[in-house]
Amino acid sequence: MGIKGLTKLLADNAPKAMKEHKFESYFGRKIAIDASMSIYQFLIVVGRVGTDTLTNEAGEVTSHLQGMFTRTIRLLEAGIKPVYIFDGQPPELKKQELAKRFSKRADATEDLSEAREIGNKEDIEKFSKRTVKVTKQHNEDCKRLLRLMGVPVIEAPSEAEAQCAALCKSGQVYAVASEDMDSLTFGAPRFLRHLMDPSSRKVPVMEFEISKILEELNLIMDQFIDLCILSGCDYCESIRGIGGQTALKLIRQHGSIENILENINKERYQIPENWPYEQARELFKNPLVFSEKEHPEIKWGAPDEEGLITFLVNENGFNIDRVTKAIEKIKTAKNKSSQGRLESFFKPVANTSTPIKRKETSESAKETAIKKAKAAGGKKKK
DNA sequence: ACTCTGTCTCAAGACGAA
DNA sequence: TTGAGACAGAGT
DNA sequence: TTCGTCC
């Protein structure tokens, strides 16, 4: 779930800390990406018609491979150097949350068989999406694929998001790309949202810098973490009746959760029993991650052409022409970006963030989108 | 009236031929 | 899974 | 731009 409402909270209270950037401006940059999140999305959506997905001869799902393959090529073609981070063991505190998700999936499985009996297509599709789970096998498949592509893979000891943030803190990558706002709470200095979107949608890449967020909110990192816990995170409950806005007010007023608890009206606000906010804070502040020396060196290599053909074509039924063409793309992209990042390419574009709201009424949605795109494009340079 | 929270719903990739 | 948007209801 | 296909 990430941090509840954090995007909106930042848009309202720290708009200058968010900047729009062009996808192309990340040429030559090393970017850390949480793999599980992507795999999950691919399994849900790639090639799905009803309950069917893309599969190989043996009937095993290949949607995640198709998705990971094409997306990674897109990144490489843009000159981006991705490194994928895989999840390890979840922390104890998150187990409760995971248990909830597990039972939801179980419910969905029941709903699914019910829907099957009735034969409602839409329901079948809806419920089957909810039963999707990223398995060990999916993860292993993707690791193998990425290694064959010459793209580095890191297996985190615990939370992938935390490992991503650590890589960014130590300067091994330029930024963390994710849709999960947790990255900021883990202290990723530079965080990108919607990195993958701009191709098909009109959403620009949104870049957050934690230092600017802290500056603009006038908080120190510890207070920001407390703010996130109060707003609602994966590790523990929050206080009913307190959302982002109120949390920010309270943190500004009292400085820490401890002080808030001392001063708050406990008649009005129910503090959860045995509230483990201190442990949650510790998980954000000092998460279990590998240091630079503890994980393999991050290197981008040449693709293993034979290996890719064996894996994708022979084992998973991919079309050989497509794979061959794709390999060519990888090689071309590699040559182009091997000189690294030309700084002259990268003119600092001073663009301010635009608060994102604006309601679109039914039919004019398309038009509005076009107008927006034009307006944004025109404003950027002057 | 206004602000905030909580609950519900929805949609979700990438490509290229037409 | 994730966020966002629309809505209702509670509190100020 | 839209729509069907990828496996």
Coordinates of C-alpha atoms (C1' of nucleotides) in Angstrom, one line a residue:
Chain A
M1 CA 0.0 0.0 0.0
G2 CA 2.9 2.3 0.3
I3 CA 2.1 5.5 2.3
K4 CA -1.5 6.5 2.2
G5 CA -2.1 9.8 0.4
L6 CA 1.5 10.8 0.3
T7 CA 1.4 11.9 -3.3
K8 CA -1.5 14.3 -2.7
L9 CA 0.0 15.5 0.6
L10 CA 3.3 16.4 -1.2
A11 CA 1.4 17.9 -4.2
D12 CA -0.4 20.2 -1.8
N13 CA 2.4 20.9 0.7
A14 CA 5.6 20.6 -1.2
P15 CA 4.9 21.2 -4.8
K16 CA 8.4 22.5 -5.6
A17 CA 9.9 19.2 -4.6
M18 CA 8.3 17.5 -7.5
K19 CA 9.4 18.2 -11.0
E20 CA 8.3 16.9 -14.4
H21 CA 11.0 15.5 -16.6
K22 CA 11.1 14.1 -20.1
F23 CA 11.7 10.4 -20.4
E24 CA 14.7 11.2 -22.7
S25 CA 16.4 13.2 -20.0
Y26 CA 17.5 10.0 -18.2
F27 CA 19.8 9.0 -21.0
G28 CA 22.9 7.3 -19.5
R29 CA 21.5 7.2 -16.0
K30 CA 21.6 4.1 -13.8
I31 CA 18.2 3.5 -12.3
A32 CA 17.1 1.0 -9.7
I33 CA 13.8 -0.8 -10.2
D34 CA 11.8 -3.0 -7.9
A35 CA 11.3 -6.1 -9.9
S36 CA 8.4 -7.8 -8.1
M37 CA 6.1 -4.8 -8.6
S38 CA 6.7 -4.9 -12.3
I39 CA 6.3 -8.7 -12.5
Y40 CA 3.0 -8.4 -10.7
Q41 CA 1.7 -5.8 -13.2
F42 CA 2.8 -8.0 -16.1
L43 CA 1.0 -11.0 -14.8
I44 CA -2.2 -9.1 -14.4
V45 CA -2.3 -7.4 -17.7
V46 CA 0.0 -8.7 -20.4
G47 CA -1.9 -10.7 -23.0
R48 CA -4.8 -11.4 -20.8
V49 CA -8.1 -12.3 -22.2
G50 CA -10.4 -13.5 -19.5
T51 CA -8.4 -16.0 -17.4
D52 CA -6.0 -16.7 -20.3
T53 CA -2.5 -15.3 -20.4
L54 CA 0.5 -15.9 -22.6
T55 CA 1.8 -19.4 -22.1
N56 CA 4.4 -21.8 -23.4
E57 CA 3.9 -25.3 -24.7
A58 CA 3.8 -26.7 -21.2
G59 CA 1.0 -24.3 -20.3
E60 CA 3.2 -22.2 -18.0
V61 CA 2.6 -18.4 -17.9
T62 CA 5.0 -16.3 -19.9
S63 CA 3.3 -12.9 -19.6
H64 CA 6.0 -11.8 -17.1
L65 CA 8.7 -12.6 -19.6
Q66 CA 7.1 -10.8 -22.4
G67 CA 6.5 -7.8 -20.3
M68 CA 9.9 -7.7 -18.7
F69 CA 11.6 -8.3 -22.0
T70 CA 9.9 -5.5 -24.0
R71 CA 10.0 -3.0 -21.1
T72 CA 13.7 -3.6 -20.5
I73 CA 14.4 -3.1 -24.1
R74 CA 12.5 0.2 -24.1
L75 CA 14.7 1.4 -21.2
L76 CA 17.9 0.3 -22.9
E77 CA 16.9 2.0 -26.1
A78 CA 16.4 5.2 -24.1
G79 CA 20.0 4.8 -22.9
I80 CA 18.8 4.0 -19.4
K81 CA 20.8 1.5 -17.4
P82 CA 18.3 -0.4 -15.3
V83 CA 19.2 -2.6 -12.3
Y84 CA 16.4 -4.8 -11.0
I85 CA 16.0 -5.5 -7.3
F86 CA 14.2 -8.6 -6.1
D87 CA 12.6 -9.0 -2.8
G88 CA 14.0 -11.2 0.0
Q89 CA 12.3 -12.1 3.3
P90 CA 9.6 -9.6 4.4
P91 CA 10.1 -8.1 7.8
E92 CA 8.1 -9.6 10.7
L93 CA 5.9 -6.6 11.0
K94 CA 4.8 -6.9 7.4
K95 CA 3.6 -10.4 7.9
Q96 CA 0.3 -9.2 9.4
E97 CA -0.3 -7.1 6.3
L98 CA 0.7 -10.0 4.1
A99 CA -1.7 -12.3 5.9
K100 CA -4.5 -9.9 5.1
R101 CA -3.6 -10.0 1.5
F102 CA -3.4 -13.7 1.6
S103 CA -7.0 -14.0 2.9
K104 CA -8.2 -11.5 0.3
R105 CA -6.7 -13.7 -2.3
A106 CA -8.4 -16.7 -0.8
D107 CA -11.7 -14.8 -0.9
A108 CA -11.1 -13.9 -4.5
T109 CA -10.4 -17.5 -5.4
E110 CA -13.8 -18.5 -4.0
D111 CA -15.5 -15.6 -5.8
L112 CA -13.8 -16.8 -9.0
S113 CA -15.1 -20.3 -8.9
E114 CA -18.5 -18.9 -8.1
A115 CA -18.3 -16.6 -11.1
R116 CA -17.2 -19.5 -13.2
E117 CA -20.4 -21.4 -12.3
I118 CA -22.5 -18.5 -13.2
G119 CA -20.5 -17.8 -16.3
N120 CA -20.2 -14.1 -16.0
K121 CA -17.2 -13.2 -18.1
E122 CA -16.4 -9.8 -16.6
D123 CA -16.6 -11.2 -13.1
I124 CA -14.3 -14.1 -14.1
E125 CA -11.7 -11.7 -15.4
K126 CA -12.0 -9.4 -12.5
F127 CA -11.7 -12.1 -9.8
S128 CA -8.9 -13.9 -11.6
K129 CA -6.8 -10.7 -11.6
R130 CA -7.2 -10.6 -7.8
T131 CA -5.9 -14.1 -7.4
V132 CA -2.6 -13.3 -9.1
K133 CA 0.5 -13.9 -7.1
V134 CA 4.1 -13.5 -8.0
T135 CA 5.7 -16.9 -7.3
K136 CA 9.3 -17.9 -6.8
Q137 CA 9.3 -19.3 -10.3
H138 CA 8.2 -16.0 -11.9
N139 CA 11.0 -14.3 -10.1
E140 CA 13.6 -16.9 -11.1
D141 CA 12.4 -16.7 -14.7
C142 CA 12.9 -13.0 -14.8
K143 CA 16.3 -13.1 -13.2
R144 CA 17.4 -15.5 -15.8
L145 CA 16.0 -13.4 -18.6
L146 CA 17.7 -10.2 -17.3
R147 CA 21.0 -11.9 -16.8
L148 CA 20.9 -13.2 -20.4
M149 CA 20.1 -9.6 -21.5
G150 CA 23.2 -8.3 -19.8
V151 CA 21.1 -6.5 -17.2
P152 CA 22.2 -6.6 -13.6
V153 CA 20.1 -8.2 -10.9
I154 CA 20.3 -7.8 -7.1
E155 CA 18.6 -10.0 -4.6
A156 CA 17.8 -7.9 -1.6
P157 CA 18.0 -9.5 1.9
S158 CA 14.6 -8.1 2.7
E159 CA 12.5 -5.3 1.1
A160 CA 13.4 -4.4 -2.5
E161 CA 12.4 -0.8 -2.0
A162 CA 14.8 -0.4 0.9
Q163 CA 17.6 -1.9 -1.2
C164 CA 16.8 0.5 -4.0
A165 CA 17.0 3.4 -1.7
A166 CA 20.3 2.2 -0.3
L167 CA 21.8 1.9 -3.8
C168 CA 20.7 5.5 -4.5
K169 CA 22.1 6.8 -1.2
S170 CA 25.5 5.3 -1.9
G171 CA 25.5 6.8 -5.4
Q172 CA 25.5 3.5 -7.2
V173 CA 22.4 4.5 -9.1
Y174 CA 21.1 7.9 -10.0
A175 CA 17.5 7.3 -8.9
V176 CA 14.9 4.8 -7.9
A177 CA 12.0 4.3 -10.2
S178 CA 8.8 2.9 -8.6
E179 CA 5.2 3.6 -8.2
D180 CA 5.4 3.0 -4.5
M181 CA 6.0 6.0 -2.4
D182 CA 7.7 3.9 0.3
S183 CA 10.9 4.6 -1.6
L184 CA 10.9 8.2 -0.2
T185 CA 10.3 7.0 3.3
F186 CA 13.3 4.7 2.9
G187 CA 15.2 7.8 2.1
A188 CA 15.9 7.4 -1.6
P189 CA 17.5 10.7 -2.5
R190 CA 15.9 10.9 -5.9
F191 CA 12.7 9.1 -6.8
L192 CA 10.9 8.7 -10.1
R193 CA 7.3 8.0 -10.7
H194 CA 5.7 7.1 -14.0
L195 CA 9.0 6.3 -15.6
M196 CA 7.3 3.6 -17.7
D197 CA 4.1 5.5 -18.5
P198 CA 5.0 8.2 -21.0
S199 CA 5.2 5.8 -23.9
S200 CA 1.5 4.9 -24.0
R201 CA 0.1 7.6 -21.8
K202 CA 0.6 11.3 -21.6
V203 CA 1.9 11.3 -18.1
P204 CA 5.3 12.9 -17.6
V205 CA 8.0 11.4 -15.4
M206 CA 7.7 12.9 -12.0
E207 CA 10.9 13.4 -10.1
F208 CA 11.0 13.8 -6.3
E209 CA 14.1 14.9 -4.4
I210 CA 13.9 14.0 -0.7
S211 CA 16.2 16.9 0.3
K212 CA 13.8 19.3 -1.3
I213 CA 10.8 17.7 0.3
L214 CA 12.3 18.0 3.7
E215 CA 13.3 21.6 3.0
E216 CA 9.9 22.6 1.8
L217 CA 8.0 20.7 4.6
N218 CA 10.5 22.1 7.0
L219 CA 11.1 18.7 8.6
I220 CA 14.1 16.5 9.2
M221 CA 14.2 13.0 7.9
D222 CA 13.2 11.4 11.2
Q223 CA 10.1 13.6 11.3
F224 CA 9.3 12.7 7.7
I225 CA 9.4 9.0 8.6
D226 CA 7.0 9.7 11.5
L227 CA 4.8 11.6 9.2
C228 CA 4.6 8.6 6.9
I229 CA 3.9 6.2 9.7
L230 CA 1.0 8.5 10.9
S231 CA -0.3 8.8 7.4
G232 CA -0.5 5.0 7.2
C233 CA 2.2 2.5 6.1
D234 CA 2.5 -1.2 5.5
Y235 CA 4.1 -1.9 8.8
C236 CA 1.5 -0.9 11.4
E237 CA -1.9 0.7 11.8
S238 CA -2.3 4.4 12.0
I239 CA -4.5 6.4 14.4
R240 CA -8.1 6.6 13.3
G241 CA -9.1 10.1 12.6
I242 CA -5.6 11.3 11.6
G243 CA -4.7 11.4 8.0
G244 CA -1.9 13.1 6.1
Q245 CA -3.0 16.6 6.6
T246 CA -3.5 16.3 10.4
A247 CA -0.4 14.3 10.7
L248 CA 1.7 17.0 9.1
K249 CA 0.1 19.6 11.4
L250 CA 0.9 17.5 14.5
I251 CA 4.4 16.7 13.5
R252 CA 5.1 20.4 12.9
Q253 CA 3.6 21.2 16.2
H254 CA 5.2 18.5 18.4
G255 CA 8.1 17.2 16.4
S256 CA 7.8 13.5 16.9
I257 CA 5.3 10.7 17.5
E258 CA 6.3 10.5 21.2
N259 CA 5.5 14.1 21.8
I260 CA 2.3 13.9 19.9
L261 CA 1.2 10.9 22.0
E262 CA 1.9 13.0 25.1
N263 CA -0.1 15.9 24.0
I264 CA -2.9 14.5 22.0
N265 CA -6.5 14.2 23.3
K266 CA -6.8 10.5 23.9
E267 CA -10.5 10.6 24.4
R268 CA -10.9 11.7 20.9
Y269 CA -8.2 9.7 19.2
Q270 CA -7.8 6.0 19.9
I271 CA -4.2 5.0 20.0
P272 CA -3.8 1.4 18.8
E273 CA -2.9 -1.1 21.6
N274 CA 0.8 -2.0 21.7
W275 CA 1.3 0.2 18.7
P276 CA 4.6 -0.8 17.1
Y277 CA 5.4 2.6 15.6
E278 CA 8.9 2.5 17.0
Q279 CA 9.6 -0.8 15.1
A280 CA 8.1 0.6 12.0
R281 CA 10.3 3.6 12.3
E282 CA 13.3 1.4 12.7
L283 CA 12.5 -0.5 9.5
F284 CA 12.4 2.7 7.5
K285 CA 15.4 4.2 9.2
N286 CA 17.7 1.2 9.3
P287 CA 16.3 -1.4 6.9
L288 CA 18.1 -4.7 6.3
V289 CA 20.0 -4.1 3.1
F290 CA 23.2 -5.2 1.5
S291 CA 26.1 -2.7 1.5
E292 CA 28.0 -2.1 -1.6
K293 CA 30.5 -4.8 -0.7
E294 CA 27.9 -7.4 0.0
H295 CA 26.3 -7.6 -3.4
P296 CA 27.9 -8.3 -6.8
E297 CA 29.2 -5.5 -8.8
I298 CA 26.6 -3.7 -10.9
K299 CA 27.6 -4.2 -14.5
W300 CA 25.8 -4.0 -17.8
G301 CA 27.1 -6.5 -20.3
A302 CA 26.4 -7.7 -23.7
P303 CA 23.4 -9.9 -24.3
D304 CA 23.9 -13.7 -24.5
E305 CA 22.3 -14.2 -27.9
E306 CA 22.3 -18.0 -27.9
G307 CA 21.1 -18.1 -24.3
L308 CA 18.2 -15.8 -25.1
I309 CA 17.1 -17.9 -28.0
T310 CA 17.3 -21.1 -26.1
F311 CA 15.3 -19.6 -23.2
L312 CA 12.7 -17.6 -25.0
V313 CA 12.3 -19.4 -28.3
N314 CA 13.0 -23.1 -27.4
E315 CA 11.8 -23.2 -23.9
N316 CA 9.0 -20.6 -24.0
G317 CA 7.7 -20.5 -27.5
F318 CA 8.6 -17.0 -28.4
N319 CA 8.7 -16.1 -32.1
I320 CA 12.3 -16.4 -33.3
D321 CA 12.2 -13.4 -35.6
R322 CA 10.9 -11.1 -32.9
V323 CA 13.6 -12.3 -30.5
T324 CA 16.3 -11.8 -33.0
K325 CA 15.1 -8.3 -33.8
A326 CA 14.9 -7.5 -30.2
I327 CA 18.5 -8.7 -29.6
E328 CA 19.6 -6.4 -32.4
K329 CA 17.8 -3.5 -30.6
I330 CA 19.7 -4.3 -27.4
K331 CA 23.0 -4.3 -29.2
T332 CA 22.3 -1.1 -31.0
A333 CA 21.2 0.6 -27.8
K334 CA 24.3 -0.6 -26.1
N335 CA 26.6 0.9 -28.7
K336 CA 24.8 4.2 -28.6
S337 CA 24.9 4.6 -24.9
S338 CA 28.3 3.1 -24.3
Q339 CA 29.9 6.4 -24.6
G340 CA 28.0 7.4 -21.6
R341 CA 26.1 10.5 -21.0
L342 CA 26.9 13.5 -22.9
E343 CA 26.4 16.4 -20.6
S344 CA 25.6 18.8 -23.4
F345 CA 22.6 16.7 -24.1
F346 CA 21.2 17.6 -20.9
K347 CA 20.1 21.1 -20.7
P348 CA 18.7 21.9 -17.3
V349 CA 15.1 22.5 -18.0
A350 CA 13.6 24.6 -15.3
N351 CA 10.1 23.4 -15.1
T352 CA 7.8 23.8 -12.3
S353 CA 5.4 21.2 -11.1
T354 CA 1.8 21.4 -12.0
P355 CA -0.8 20.5 -9.4
I356 CA -2.6 17.6 -10.8
K357 CA -6.3 17.7 -10.6
R358 CA -8.8 19.1 -12.9
K359 CA -11.9 17.1 -13.5
E360 CA -12.8 15.7 -16.8
T361 CA -16.3 15.3 -17.8
S362 CA -17.4 12.2 -19.6
E363 CA -16.9 12.8 -23.3
S364 CA -14.5 15.7 -23.3
A365 CA -11.8 13.5 -21.6
K366 CA -9.9 13.0 -24.8
E367 CA -9.9 16.6 -25.8
T368 CA -8.8 17.7 -22.4
A369 CA -5.9 15.3 -22.5
I370 CA -4.8 16.7 -25.8
K371 CA -5.0 20.2 -24.6
K372 CA -3.1 19.4 -21.5
A373 CA -0.3 17.8 -23.4
K374 CA -0.1 20.8 -25.7
A375 CA -0.2 23.2 -22.9
A376 CA 2.5 21.4 -21.0
G377 CA 4.7 21.1 -24.1
G378 CA 4.4 24.8 -24.8
K379 CA 5.2 25.9 -21.3
K380 CA 8.3 24.0 -20.9
K381 CA 10.7 26.1 -22.8
K382 CA 10.5 29.7 -23.3
Chain B
dA1 C1' -19.4 25.7 4.4
dC2 C1' -15.3 23.4 4.8
dT3 C1' -12.0 19.8 5.7
dC4 C1' -10.8 15.4 6.5
dT5 C1' -11.3 10.3 6.5
dG6 C1' -12.8 6.1 5.0
dT7 C1' -15.0 3.2 1.4
dC8 C1' -15.9 2.0 -3.1
dT9 C1' -14.6 1.6 -7.9
dC10 C1' -11.5 1.3 -11.8
dA11 C1' -7.5 0.3 -14.6
dA12 C1' -3.2 -1.4 -15.1
dG13 C1' 2.1 -3.5 -21.0
dA14 C1' 4.2 -2.7 -25.5
dC15 C1' 4.1 -3.1 -30.3
dG16 C1' 2.9 -2.4 -34.9
dA17 C1' -0.4 -3.0 -38.8
dA18 C1' -4.4 -0.8 -40.4
Chain C
dT1 C1' -0.7 -5.4 -5.9
dT2 C1' -0.8 0.2 -6.7
dG3 C1' -2.9 5.0 -7.1
dA4 C1' -6.6 7.9 -8.2
dG5 C1' -11.3 9.6 -8.4
dA6 C1' -16.0 9.9 -6.7
dC7 C1' -18.8 9.8 -2.9
dA8 C1' -20.7 9.7 1.8
dG9 C1' -20.5 10.8 6.5
dA10 C1' -18.3 12.8 10.7
dG11 C1' -16.2 16.5 12.8
dT12 C1' -14.8 21.4 13.0
Chain D
dT1 C1' -5.4 6.8 -33.0
dT2 C1' -7.4 2.5 -32.4
dC3 C1' -7.2 -2.4 -32.1
dG4 C1' -5.5 -7.0 -32.2
dT5 C1' -1.6 -9.7 -31.0
dC6 C1' 2.4 -11.2 -28.4
dC7 C1' 3.0 -16.9 -26.1

